[in-house]
N, CA and C atoms as an extended XYZ file, in Angstrom:
444
Properties=species:S:1:pos:R:3:atomname:S:1:resname:S:1:resid:I:1 pbc="F F F"
N        33.944      -28.195       -2.242 N   MET     1
C        33.908      -27.079       -2.888 CA  MET     1
C        32.173      -26.535       -2.961 C   MET     1
N        32.008      -25.539       -2.517 N   ARG     2
C        30.537      -24.977       -2.684 CA  ARG     2
C        30.034      -24.944       -4.122 C   ARG     2
N        28.941      -25.579       -4.454 N   THR     3
C        28.521      -25.574       -5.733 CA  THR     3
C        28.526      -24.186       -6.321 C   THR     3
N        28.122      -23.008       -5.468 N   SER     4
C        28.165      -21.605       -5.950 CA  SER     4
C        29.597      -21.297       -6.466 C   SER     4
N        30.738      -21.754       -5.904 N   LEU     5
C        31.802      -21.549       -6.256 CA  LEU     5
C        32.232      -22.328       -7.607 C   LEU     5
N        31.865      -23.369       -7.595 N   LEU     6
C        32.128      -24.095       -8.878 CA  LEU     6
C        31.532      -23.550      -10.241 C   LEU     6
N        30.039      -22.962       -9.772 N   ASP     7
C        29.365      -22.338      -10.883 CA  ASP     7
C        30.188      -20.985      -11.298 C   ASP     7
N        30.777      -20.326      -10.356 N   GLU     8
C        31.409      -19.044      -10.620 CA  GLU     8
C        32.445      -19.408      -11.313 C   GLU     8
N        33.431      -20.429      -11.233 N   LEU     9
C        34.450      -20.781      -11.935 CA  LEU     9
C        34.149      -20.974      -13.290 C   LEU     9
N        33.221      -21.956      -13.399 N   VAL    10
C        32.877      -21.917      -14.732 CA  VAL    10
C        32.115      -20.606      -15.658 C   VAL    10
N        31.546      -19.916      -14.989 N   ARG    11
C        31.097      -18.706      -15.414 CA  ARG    11
C        32.377      -17.906      -15.747 C   ARG    11
N        33.279      -17.884      -15.128 N   LEU    12
C        34.584      -17.011      -15.575 CA  LEU    12
C        35.241      -17.254      -16.595 C   LEU    12
N        35.211      -18.684      -16.770 N   CYS    13
C        36.049      -19.308      -17.926 CA  CYS    13
C        35.054      -19.051      -19.051 C   CYS    13
N        33.648      -19.241      -19.105 N   LEU    14
C        33.077      -19.059      -20.430 CA  LEU    14
C        32.966      -17.512      -20.507 C   LEU    14
N        32.946      -16.543      -19.676 N   GLU    15
C        32.743      -15.218      -20.118 CA  GLU    15
C        34.214      -14.475      -20.775 C   GLU    15
N        35.260      -15.349      -20.472 N   ALA    16
C        36.489      -14.995      -21.148 CA  ALA    16
C        36.663      -15.499      -22.419 C   ALA    16
N        35.823      -16.300      -22.883 N   LEU    17
C        36.020      -16.909      -24.372 CA  LEU    17
C        36.078      -15.641      -25.219 C   LEU    17
N        36.635      -15.497      -26.213 N   PRO    18
C        37.470      -16.444      -26.871 CA  PRO    18
C        38.943      -16.526      -26.165 C   PRO    18
N        39.018      -15.861      -24.961 N   HIS    19
C        40.380      -15.967      -24.404 CA  HIS    19
C        40.340      -16.862      -23.169 C   HIS    19
N        41.623      -16.999      -22.739 N   LYS    20
C        41.935      -17.847      -21.567 CA  LYS    20
C        41.479      -17.170      -20.186 C   LYS    20
N        41.074      -17.923      -19.411 N   SER    21
C        40.778      -17.283      -18.230 CA  SER    21
C        41.658      -17.852      -16.971 C   SER    21
N        42.255      -17.024      -16.234 N   PHE    22
C        43.303      -17.857      -15.140 CA  PHE    22
C        43.348      -16.892      -13.797 C   PHE    22
N        43.806      -17.399      -12.848 N   GLY    23
C        43.829      -16.802      -11.748 CA  GLY    23
C        44.059      -17.482      -10.589 C   GLY    23
N        44.015      -16.923       -9.172 N   LEU    24
C        44.271      -17.748       -7.943 CA  LEU    24
C        43.165      -17.964       -7.133 C   LEU    24
N        43.223      -18.944       -6.494 N   VAL    25
C        42.274      -19.764       -5.384 CA  VAL    25
C        42.531      -19.464       -4.072 C   VAL    25
N        41.798      -18.866       -2.980 N   GLY    26
C        41.883      -18.487       -1.783 CA  GLY    26
C        40.871      -19.382       -1.089 C   GLY    26
N        41.249      -19.663        0.234 N   GLY    27
C        40.188      -20.319        1.134 CA  GLY    27
C        40.782      -20.507        2.443 C   GLY    27
N        39.894      -21.146        3.361 N   GLU    28
C        40.104      -21.566        4.569 CA  GLU    28
C        41.576      -22.568        4.594 C   GLU    28
N        41.368      -23.352        3.865 N   ASP    29
C        42.394      -24.255        3.694 CA  ASP    29
C        42.367      -25.127        2.585 C   ASP    29
N        43.286      -25.955        2.030 N   LEU    30
C        43.345      -26.605        0.663 CA  LEU    30
C        42.260      -27.249        0.227 C   LEU    30
N        41.204      -28.003        1.338 N   TYR    31
C        40.154      -28.410        1.012 CA  TYR    31
C        38.829      -27.794        1.130 C   TYR    31
N        39.041      -26.387        1.192 N   HIS    32
C        37.904      -25.707        1.516 CA  HIS    32
C        38.032      -24.203        0.955 C   HIS    32
N        37.982      -24.261       -0.571 N   PRO    33
C        38.330      -23.041       -1.209 CA  PRO    33
C        37.135      -22.052       -1.140 C   PRO    33
N        37.289      -20.803       -1.064 N   THR    34
C        36.233      -19.933       -0.957 CA  THR    34
C        36.224      -18.843       -1.663 C   THR    34
N        37.114      -18.544       -2.439 N   SER    35
C        37.205      -17.354       -3.261 CA  SER    35
C        37.899      -17.510       -4.434 C   SER    35
N        37.607      -16.848       -5.752 N   LEU    36
C        38.433      -17.004       -6.968 CA  LEU    36
C        38.812      -15.671       -7.064 C   LEU    36
N        40.071      -15.683       -7.736 N   TYR    37
C        40.668      -14.295       -7.906 CA  TYR    37
C        41.152      -14.196       -9.365 C   TYR    37
N        40.458      -13.629      -10.306 N   PRO    38
C        40.808      -13.543      -11.459 CA  PRO    38
C        42.187      -12.724      -11.889 C   PRO    38
N        43.005      -13.181      -12.672 N   CYS    39
C        44.092      -12.320      -12.911 CA  CYS    39
C        44.024      -11.680      -14.455 C   CYS    39
N        44.836      -10.985      -14.689 N   PHE    40
C        44.743      -10.298      -15.977 CA  PHE    40
C        46.233      -10.047      -16.842 C   PHE    40
N        47.073       -9.907      -15.993 N   THR    41
C        48.549       -9.723      -16.433 CA  THR    41
C        48.898      -11.206      -17.093 C   THR    41
N        49.460      -11.235      -18.229 N   ASN    42
C        49.997      -12.521      -18.970 CA  ASN    42
C        51.017      -12.079      -19.314 C   ASN    42
N        52.322      -12.846      -18.802 N   LEU    43
C        53.460      -12.835      -19.268 CA  LEU    43
C        54.240      -13.593      -20.284 C   LEU    43
N        53.063      -14.371      -20.628 N   ARG    44
C        53.350      -15.628      -21.613 CA  ARG    44
C        54.060      -15.301      -22.827 C   ARG    44
N        53.901      -14.161      -23.317 N   ASN    45
C        54.531      -13.819      -24.463 CA  ASN    45
C        55.657      -12.736      -24.662 C   ASN    45
N        55.933      -12.597      -23.230 N   THR    46
C        57.250      -11.591      -23.118 CA  THR    46
C        58.455      -12.376      -23.440 C   THR    46
N        59.696      -11.640      -23.738 N   PRO    47
C        60.828      -12.275      -24.099 CA  PRO    47
C        61.363      -13.369      -23.225 C   PRO    47
N        61.012      -13.058      -21.851 N   GLU    48
C        61.540      -14.058      -21.083 CA  GLU    48
C        60.840      -15.601      -21.116 C   GLU    48
N        59.306      -15.311      -21.348 N   TRP    49
C        58.488      -16.565      -21.202 CA  TRP    49
C        58.136      -17.162      -22.604 C   TRP    49
N        58.188      -16.376      -23.617 N   LYS    50
C        57.549      -17.155      -25.039 CA  LYS    50
C        58.459      -18.192      -25.518 C   LYS    50
N        59.963      -18.293      -25.276 N   PRO    51
C        60.569      -19.192      -25.811 CA  PRO    51
C        60.416      -20.287      -24.971 C   PRO    51
N        60.247      -20.250      -23.581 N   VAL    52
C        59.834      -21.453      -22.618 CA  VAL    52
C        58.508      -22.065      -23.188 C   VAL    52
N        57.683      -21.433      -23.616 N   PHE    53
C        56.375      -22.046      -23.924 CA  PHE    53
C        56.588      -22.838      -25.425 C   PHE    53
N        57.235      -22.138      -26.110 N   GLU    54
C        57.531      -22.422      -27.641 CA  GLU    54
C        58.375      -23.846      -27.677 C   GLU    54
N        59.204      -24.110      -26.687 N   SER    55
C        59.998      -25.156      -26.376 CA  SER    55
C        59.493      -26.296      -26.299 C   SER    55
N        58.296      -26.341      -25.780 N   TYR    56
C        57.285      -27.497      -25.506 CA  TYR    56
C        56.677      -27.841      -26.937 C   TYR    56
N        56.973      -27.281      -28.000 N   GLY    57
C        56.320      -27.953      -29.144 CA  GLY    57
C        55.657      -27.172      -29.891 C   GLY    57
N        55.270      -27.648      -31.152 N   GLU    58
C        54.623      -26.886      -32.263 CA  GLU    58
C        52.985      -26.415      -31.526 C   GLU    58
N        52.347      -27.360      -30.778 N   PHE    59
C        51.204      -26.600      -30.219 CA  PHE    59
C        51.337      -25.552      -29.362 C   PHE    59
N        52.196      -25.289      -28.439 N   TYR    60
C        52.643      -24.131      -27.857 CA  TYR    60
C        52.860      -22.827      -28.721 C   TYR    60
N        53.280      -23.037      -30.026 N   GLN    61
C        53.682      -21.864      -30.630 CA  GLN    61
C        52.295      -20.927      -30.868 C   GLN    61
N        51.338      -21.355      -30.594 N   ASP    62
C        50.138      -20.334      -30.648 CA  ASP    62
C        50.153      -19.446      -29.525 C   ASP    62
N        50.456      -18.120      -29.694 N   PRO    63
C        50.791      -17.287      -28.547 CA  PRO    63
C        49.498      -16.903      -27.682 C   PRO    63
N        48.676      -17.650      -27.971 N   ASP    64
C        47.175      -17.502      -26.950 CA  ASP    64
C        47.165      -18.860      -25.997 C   ASP    64
N        48.204      -19.627      -26.115 N   LEU    65
C        48.082      -20.820      -25.164 CA  LEU    65
C        49.215      -20.732      -24.180 C   LEU    65
N        48.658      -20.684      -22.916 N   GLY    66
C        49.363      -20.749      -21.539 CA  GLY    66
C        49.262      -19.559      -21.031 C   GLY    66
N        49.883      -19.330      -19.461 N   PHE    67
C        49.765      -17.962      -19.055 CA  PHE    67
C        50.776      -17.919      -18.055 C   PHE    67
N        51.362      -16.830      -17.621 N   VAL    68
C        52.170      -16.767      -16.296 CA  VAL    68
C        51.725      -15.366      -15.858 C   VAL    68
N        51.148      -15.364      -14.662 N   ILE    69
C        50.880      -14.132      -13.818 CA  ILE    69
C        52.110      -13.293      -13.369 C   ILE    69
N        51.885      -12.164      -13.486 N   SER    70
C        52.992      -11.231      -13.123 CA  SER    70
C        53.175      -11.085      -11.562 C   SER    70
N        54.149      -11.215      -11.216 N   ALA    71
C        54.675      -11.062       -9.583 CA  ALA    71
C        53.696       -9.873       -8.924 C   ALA    71
N        53.878       -8.730       -9.221 N   PRO    72
C        52.905       -7.818       -8.777 CA  PRO    72
C        51.405       -7.910       -8.566 C   PRO    72
N        51.038       -8.673       -9.731 N   GLU    73
C        49.390       -9.084       -9.546 CA  GLU    73
C        49.305      -10.087       -8.479 C   GLU    73
N        50.348      -11.214       -8.342 N   VAL    74
C        50.405      -12.207       -7.325 CA  VAL    74
C        50.361      -11.539       -5.995 C   VAL    74
N        51.097      -10.473       -5.976 N   LYS    75
C        51.399       -9.817       -4.658 CA  LYS    75
C        50.007       -9.221       -4.456 C   LYS    75
N        49.428       -8.379       -5.096 N   THR    76
C        48.312       -7.744       -4.800 CA  THR    76
C        47.063       -8.847       -4.359 C   THR    76
N        46.940       -9.872       -5.278 N   VAL    77
C        45.943      -11.107       -4.832 CA  VAL    77
C        46.412      -11.616       -3.398 C   VAL    77
N        47.364      -11.829       -3.381 N   GLN    78
C        47.897      -12.365       -1.875 CA  GLN    78
C        47.588      -11.349       -0.682 C   GLN    78
N        47.692      -10.157       -1.173 N   GLU    79
C        47.336       -9.101        0.071 CA  GLU    79
C        45.955       -9.241        0.325 C   GLU    79
N        45.106       -9.354       -0.730 N   ALA    80
C        43.647       -9.288       -0.939 CA  ALA    80
C        43.166      -10.610        0.022 C   ALA    80
N        43.954      -11.651       -0.318 N   MET    81
C        43.500      -12.828        0.561 CA  MET    81
C        43.909      -12.893        1.821 C   MET    81
N        44.963      -12.024        2.355 N   ASP    82
C        45.169      -11.959        3.622 CA  ASP    82
C        44.215      -10.850        4.192 C   ASP    82
N        43.704      -10.179        3.835 N   ALA    83
C        42.622       -9.221        4.267 CA  ALA    83
C        41.409       -9.843        4.462 C   ALA    83
N        41.234      -11.003        3.789 N   ARG    84
C        39.986      -11.847        3.922 CA  ARG    84
C        40.330      -13.127        5.082 C   ARG    84
N        41.526      -13.085        5.483 N   HIS    85
C        41.955      -14.201        6.448 CA  HIS    85
C        41.863      -15.618        5.613 C   HIS    85
N        42.442      -15.510        4.384 N   GLU    86
C        42.310      -16.848        3.590 CA  GLU    86
C        43.573      -17.130        3.154 C   GLU    86
N        44.066      -18.337        2.701 N   SER    87
C        45.140      -18.791        2.282 CA  SER    87
C        45.202      -19.110        0.949 C   SER    87
N        46.416      -19.220        0.204 N   PHE    88
C        46.429      -19.578       -1.265 CA  PHE    88
C        46.207      -20.926       -1.198 C   PHE    88
N        45.315      -21.361       -2.020 N   VAL    89
C        44.953      -22.868       -2.046 CA  VAL    89
C        45.131      -23.179       -3.421 C   VAL    89
N        45.235      -22.702       -4.307 N   GLY    90
C        45.163      -23.099       -5.768 CA  GLY    90
C        45.371      -21.724       -6.943 C   GLY    90
N        45.490      -22.511       -8.249 N   VAL    91
C        45.772      -21.714       -9.225 CA  VAL    91
C        44.479      -22.231      -10.213 C   VAL    91
N        43.687      -21.411      -10.979 N   PHE    92
C        42.625      -21.786      -12.018 CA  PHE    92
C        43.027      -21.212      -13.349 C   PHE    92
N        42.638      -22.271      -14.462 N   HIS    93
C        42.821      -21.647      -15.764 CA  HIS    93
C        41.933      -22.608      -16.571 C   HIS    93
N        41.446      -21.845      -17.554 N   SER    94
C        40.560      -22.666      -18.645 CA  SER    94
C        41.452      -23.136      -19.773 C   SER    94
N        40.788      -24.448      -20.151 N   HIS    95
C        41.472      -25.101      -21.455 CA  HIS    95
C        40.436      -24.725      -22.732 C   HIS    95
N        40.724      -23.948      -23.770 N   ARG    96
C        39.928      -23.775      -24.734 CA  ARG    96
C        39.676      -24.896      -25.829 C   ARG    96
N        40.671      -25.666      -25.807 N   TYR    97
C        40.589      -26.663      -27.187 CA  TYR    97
C        40.820      -28.271      -26.517 C   TYR    97
N        41.197      -28.296      -25.144 N   LEU    98
C        41.683      -29.391      -24.558 CA  LEU    98
C        40.653      -30.083      -23.527 C   LEU    98
N        40.948      -31.336      -23.278 N   CYS    99
C        39.958      -31.760      -22.090 CA  CYS    99
C        40.538      -31.133      -20.692 C   CYS    99
N        39.684      -31.565      -19.494 N   ALA   100
C        40.110      -30.891      -18.137 CA  ALA   100
C        41.300      -31.724      -17.670 C   ALA   100
N        42.307      -31.806      -18.455 N   ASN   101
C        43.547      -32.546      -17.562 CA  ASN   101
C        44.781      -31.675      -17.844 C   ASN   101
N        45.842      -31.695      -16.909 N   PRO   102
C        46.854      -31.018      -17.215 CA  PRO   102
C        47.839      -31.326      -18.501 C   PRO   102
N        48.268      -29.995      -19.009 N   THR   103
C        49.177      -30.563      -20.090 CA  THR   103
C        50.477      -30.731      -19.658 C   THR   103
N        51.324      -30.898      -20.602 N   VAL   104
C        52.890      -31.077      -20.320 CA  VAL   104
C        53.338      -29.944      -19.834 C   VAL   104
N        53.113      -28.772      -20.119 N   ILE   105
C        53.554      -27.277      -19.579 CA  ILE   105
C        52.859      -27.236      -18.285 C   ILE   105
N        51.567      -27.399      -18.016 N   ASP   106
C        50.789      -27.090      -16.723 CA  ASP   106
C        51.797      -27.771      -15.558 C   ASP   106
N        52.145      -29.201      -16.130 N   VAL   107
C        52.870      -30.003      -15.008 CA  VAL   107
C        54.338      -29.253      -14.919 C   VAL   107
N        55.053      -28.953      -15.810 N   ALA   108
C        56.424      -28.449      -15.871 CA  ALA   108
C        56.485      -27.339      -15.077 C   ALA   108
N        55.550      -26.349      -15.381 N   LEU   109
C        55.730      -25.037      -14.621 CA  LEU   109
C        55.310      -25.023      -13.288 C   LEU   109
N        54.708      -25.887      -12.883 N   SER   110
C        54.158      -25.944      -11.516 CA  SER   110
C        55.249      -26.449      -10.489 C   SER   110
N        55.710      -25.209       -9.672 N   THR   111
C        56.875      -25.786       -8.862 CA  THR   111
C        56.707      -25.887       -7.321 C   THR   111
N        55.226      -25.780       -6.917 N   ASP   112
C        54.874      -26.028       -5.825 CA  ASP   112
C        53.919      -27.125       -5.473 C   ASP   112
N        54.108      -28.130       -5.112 N   PRO   113
C        53.005      -29.464       -5.176 CA  PRO   113
C        51.906      -29.255       -4.128 C   PRO   113
N        51.939      -28.214       -3.311 N   GLY   114
C        51.097      -27.939       -2.120 CA  GLY   114
C        49.386      -27.513       -2.840 C   GLY   114
N        49.329      -26.438       -3.648 N   PRO   115
C        48.159      -25.997       -3.973 CA  PRO   115
C        47.493      -26.804       -5.175 C   PRO   115
N        46.372      -26.767       -5.258 N   PHE   116
C        45.630      -27.487       -6.247 CA  PHE   116
C        45.583      -26.785       -7.511 C   PHE   116
N        45.511      -27.421       -8.819 N   SER   117
C        45.318      -26.740      -10.034 CA  SER   117
C        43.940      -27.130      -10.374 C   SER   117
N        42.995      -26.071      -10.789 N   TYR   118
C        41.643      -26.136      -11.115 CA  TYR   118
C        41.737      -25.999      -12.598 C   TYR   118
N        41.353      -26.943      -13.349 N   ILE   119
C        41.358      -26.707      -14.888 CA  ILE   119
C        40.001      -26.972      -15.306 C   ILE   119
N        39.394      -25.872      -16.087 N   VAL   120
C        37.921      -26.033      -16.646 CA  VAL   120
C        38.187      -26.048      -18.054 C   VAL   120
N        37.875      -26.989      -18.816 N   SER   121
C        37.876      -27.424      -20.371 CA  SER   121
C        36.278      -26.512      -20.772 C   SER   121
N        36.678      -25.580      -21.778 N   VAL   122
C        35.513      -24.916      -22.234 CA  VAL   122
C        35.567      -25.384      -23.817 C   VAL   122
N        35.913      -26.283      -24.028 N   ALA   123
C        36.227      -26.707      -25.600 CA  ALA   123
C        34.675      -27.005      -26.172 C   ALA   123
N        33.713      -27.402      -25.290 N   ASN   124
C        32.475      -27.424      -25.598 CA  ASN   124
C        31.703      -26.627      -24.370 C   ASN   124
N        31.445      -25.379      -24.926 N   PRO   125
C        31.027      -24.359      -23.938 CA  PRO   125
C        29.516      -24.935      -23.411 C   PRO   125
N        28.830      -25.657      -24.136 N   ALA   126
C        27.757      -25.912      -23.808 CA  ALA   126
C        27.784      -27.151      -22.701 C   ALA   126
N        29.067      -27.778      -22.353 N   LYS   127
C        29.221      -28.633      -21.473 CA  LYS   127
C        30.390      -28.374      -20.851 C   LYS   127
N        31.084      -27.629      -20.037 N   PRO   128
C        32.052      -27.566      -19.311 CA  PRO   128
C        32.489      -28.633      -18.512 C   PRO   128
N        33.761      -28.777      -18.515 N   GLU   129
C        34.307      -29.976      -17.536 CA  GLU   129
C        35.312      -29.305      -16.816 C   GLU   129
N        35.243      -29.902      -15.470 N   ILE   130
C        36.210      -29.251      -14.494 CA  ILE   130
C        37.063      -30.444      -13.846 C   ILE   130
N        38.346      -30.219      -13.751 N   GLY   131
C        39.312      -31.196      -12.955 CA  GLY   131
C        40.362      -30.558      -12.126 C   GLY   131
N        40.231      -31.206      -10.943 N   VAL   132
C        41.171      -30.569      -10.028 CA  VAL   132
C        42.434      -31.594       -9.813 C   VAL   132
N        43.500      -31.007       -9.628 N   PHE   133
C        44.851      -31.839       -9.758 CA  PHE   133
C        45.807      -31.407       -8.488 C   PHE   133
N        46.780      -32.127       -8.391 N   ARG   134
C        47.823      -31.785       -7.418 CA  ARG   134
C        48.818      -32.044       -8.465 C   ARG   134
N        49.814      -31.109       -8.851 N   LEU   135
C        50.796      -31.173       -9.710 CA  LEU   135
C        52.267      -31.401       -8.995 C   LEU   135
N        52.785      -32.301       -9.162 N   SER   136
C        54.193      -32.623       -8.401 CA  SER   136
C        55.085      -33.539       -9.226 C   SER   136
N        56.129      -33.396       -8.967 N   GLY   137
C        57.125      -34.475       -9.290 CA  GLY   137
C        56.984      -34.900      -10.897 C   GLY   137
N        56.674      -34.057      -11.811 N   GLY   138
C        56.583      -34.209      -13.148 CA  GLY   138
C        55.569      -35.170      -13.583 C   GLY   138
N        54.559      -35.233      -12.720 N   GLY   139
C        53.255      -35.902      -12.865 CA  GLY   139
C        51.978      -35.228      -12.106 C   GLY   139
N        50.832      -35.800      -11.927 N   TYR   140
C        49.885      -35.271      -11.493 CA  TYR   140
C        48.955      -36.202      -10.813 C   TYR   140
N        48.009      -35.798       -9.805 N   GLN   141
C        47.034      -36.673       -9.112 CA  GLN   141
C        45.811      -35.991       -9.222 C   GLN   141
N        44.742      -36.738       -9.762 N   ALA   142
C        43.441      -36.067       -9.830 CA  ALA   142
C        42.745      -35.959       -8.246 C   ALA   142
N        42.140      -35.293       -8.112 N   ILE   143
C        41.550      -34.930       -6.711 CA  ILE   143
C        39.965      -35.026       -7.158 C   ILE   143
N        39.268      -35.629       -6.231 N   THR   144
C        37.803      -35.638       -6.333 CA  THR   144
C        37.270      -34.318       -5.755 C   THR   144
N        36.228      -33.727       -6.531 N   ILE   145
C        35.512      -32.656       -5.933 CA  ILE   145
C        34.468      -33.263       -5.284 C   ILE   145
N        34.328      -32.527       -3.985 N   ALA   146
C        33.103      -32.941       -3.392 CA  ALA   146
C        32.238      -31.594       -3.154 C   ALA   146
N        31.144      -31.578       -3.684 N   GLU   147
C        30.543      -30.377       -3.774 CA  GLU   147
C        29.550      -30.397       -2.413 C   GLU   147
N        29.351      -29.155       -2.036 N   TYR   148
C        28.349      -28.846       -0.844 CA  TYR   148
C        27.676      -27.734       -0.852 C   TYR   148
């Protein structure tokens, strides 16, 4: 991953504070991400999704924890990726209180084991942490980031 893209990812997550940052990642292929697509619609607190989050325990009763991107916004981003001849290679989001590891709900809501999950912990804004994971089968595998 280009160092400049990692820097942009961290910047997006820090600039969103005190709120969560989330979006999609496009690129040549899974191992060569090239673009970040921040998203802004969050269905997390809609009648359809709020009970899902809250079913994962007291921690998720905080209405500002978690995100679900709307289908129309995903479609718009995918059209932008297509116009740039990019593939959908991942999802990114920030953790404002936790380390850069997937939460139980991150794993549970991941339905496609193909794309990577990029998590940026901004719990300590002076020293953000980045983790990249493949979420699948009820668990996750850490992916080593190679910068270039």
